[in-house]
C-alpha cells in the first residue's frame, strides 16, 4: 500500500447510529490515520438532538479493520455522512491519537473538560473534535470547542 493515502466514502442513516462500510484498502493501524467527516441533515429538522452527530475512526472488534462510526442521540431525519481519512507512513513523523470523553449537562457549564493526550508537542499539534448532544435545544453554556492546552 502506498502512503500517504486518502480514503473517501459516504453513508447515511436515519436511526441513532451507523457504521459505514469498512475502509478500503484495509486499514488496521489507527496511530497514523486522521478522520475528517461532515454530517449533513436532510429536510427541515433543526433540533440539536437530531442534528448533532459524532463520528470517529475505530477498529471493528471482529475483523480488526478500521471503520467510520457515527452516532447521535435523536432519530429524526436522515443524516448524510461524507468522510475522508488520511494515512501516513511510519517514517513520516506523524502520530495520531484518537480519544473520547463524555460530558454531562452539569459539566457543560464548567468548562474546560480536560482530556489527556500523551507525547503531544503544542507547536506541532492540532485538535479535531466531533460531538453529539442529547439536549433538544441549543444551550449557550455548552459551546463546543476544543484546544490543546499542554503537552505531557
CSV table of C-alpha atoms in Angstrom, one decimal, residues 41-138:
chain,number,residue,atom,x,y,z
A,41,UNK,CA,-29.0,16.6,7.9
A,42,UNK,CA,-31.7,16.4,5.2
A,43,UNK,CA,-35.1,18.0,5.4
A,44,UNK,CA,-36.2,20.9,7.7
A,45,UNK,CA,-35.3,19.3,11.0
A,46,UNK,CA,-33.2,21.7,13.1
A,47,UNK,CA,-33.1,20.2,16.6
A,48,UNK,CA,-29.8,19.6,18.4
A,49,UNK,CA,-30.8,16.1,19.5
A,50,UNK,CA,-31.3,15.1,15.9
A,51,UNK,CA,-28.6,17.1,14.1
A,52,UNK,CA,-25.6,16.9,16.4
A,53,UNK,CA,-23.6,13.9,15.0
A,54,UNK,CA,-20.3,12.5,16.3
A,55,UNK,CA,-18.1,10.5,14.1
A,56,UNK,CA,-14.9,8.5,15.0
A,57,UNK,CA,-12.5,6.1,13.4
A,58,UNK,CA,-12.5,2.7,15.2
A,59,UNK,CA,-11.3,-0.8,14.8
A,60,UNK,CA,-14.0,-3.4,14.2
A,61,UNK,CA,-13.9,-5.8,17.2
A,62,UNK,CA,-14.5,-8.9,14.9
A,63,UNK,CA,-12.2,-8.1,11.9
A,64,UNK,CA,-9.7,-5.7,13.4
A,65,UNK,CA,-10.3,-3.5,10.3
A,66,UNK,CA,-10.9,0.3,10.6
A,67,UNK,CA,-14.3,1.7,10.1
A,68,UNK,CA,-16.1,5.1,10.4
A,69,UNK,CA,-18.7,5.0,13.2
A,70,UNK,CA,-21.2,7.9,13.6
A,71,UNK,CA,-23.9,8.4,16.2
A,72,UNK,CA,-26.4,10.9,17.6
A,73,UNK,CA,-28.9,10.8,20.4
A,74,UNK,CA,-32.0,11.6,18.3
A,75,UNK,CA,-33.5,9.7,15.4
A,76,UNK,CA,-35.4,12.4,13.4
A,77,UNK,CA,-34.5,12.9,9.7
A,78,UNK,CA,-31.7,11.4,7.6
A,79,UNK,CA,-28.1,12.3,8.1
A,80,UNK,CA,-25.7,12.1,5.2
A,81,UNK,CA,-22.0,11.5,6.1
A,82,UNK,CA,-19.1,12.3,3.9
A,83,UNK,CA,-15.7,11.3,5.2
A,84,UNK,CA,-12.0,11.2,4.3
A,85,UNK,CA,-9.2,9.6,6.1
A,86,UNK,CA,-5.5,10.4,5.6
A,87,UNK,CA,-2.9,7.8,6.5
A,88,UNK,CA,0.8,8.5,6.8
A,89,UNK,CA,3.7,6.0,6.6
A,90,UNK,CA,5.6,5.0,9.7
A,91,UNK,CA,8.7,7.2,8.9
A,92,UNK,CA,6.7,10.4,8.4
A,93,UNK,CA,6.8,11.6,12.0
A,94,UNK,CA,3.0,11.8,12.1
A,95,UNK,CA,1.3,10.4,15.1
A,96,UNK,CA,-2.5,10.4,15.6
A,97,UNK,CA,-4.3,9.9,18.9
A,98,UNK,CA,-8.0,9.0,19.0
A,99,UNK,CA,-9.5,9.9,22.4
A,100,UNK,CA,-13.0,10.4,23.6
A,101,UNK,CA,-14.7,11.9,26.6
A,102,UNK,CA,-18.3,12.3,27.9
A,103,UNK,CA,-19.8,15.4,29.3
A,104,UNK,CA,-23.0,15.6,31.3
A,105,UNK,CA,-25.3,18.6,31.2
A,106,UNK,CA,-24.0,19.7,34.6
A,107,UNK,CA,-20.4,19.5,33.4
A,108,UNK,CA,-21.2,21.6,30.3
A,109,UNK,CA,-21.2,24.9,32.2
A,110,UNK,CA,-17.9,24.1,34.0
A,111,UNK,CA,-15.5,24.2,31.1
A,112,UNK,CA,-12.9,23.0,30.2
A,113,UNK,CA,-13.4,19.3,30.1
A,114,UNK,CA,-9.9,18.0,30.2
A,115,UNK,CA,-9.0,15.0,28.1
A,116,UNK,CA,-5.5,13.6,28.3
A,117,UNK,CA,-3.2,13.0,25.3
A,118,UNK,CA,0.4,11.9,25.6
A,119,UNK,CA,3.5,12.9,23.7
A,120,UNK,CA,2.0,15.9,22.1
A,121,UNK,CA,4.1,18.9,21.3
A,122,UNK,CA,1.9,22.1,21.3
A,123,UNK,CA,3.8,23.7,18.4
A,124,UNK,CA,3.4,20.6,16.2
A,125,UNK,CA,-0.2,19.6,17.1
A,126,UNK,CA,-3.8,20.3,16.3
A,127,UNK,CA,-7.1,19.1,17.6
A,128,UNK,CA,-10.2,17.8,15.6
A,129,UNK,CA,-13.3,17.4,17.6
A,130,UNK,CA,-16.6,15.7,16.9
A,131,UNK,CA,-19.6,15.8,19.3
A,132,UNK,CA,-23.2,14.9,19.8
A,133,UNK,CA,-25.8,16.3,22.2
A,134,UNK,CA,-28.8,14.8,23.9
A,135,UNK,CA,-30.4,18.1,24.5
A,136,UNK,CA,-33.4,19.1,22.5
A,137,UNK,CA,-32.3,22.7,22.1
A,138,UNK,CA,-29.0,24.5,21.8
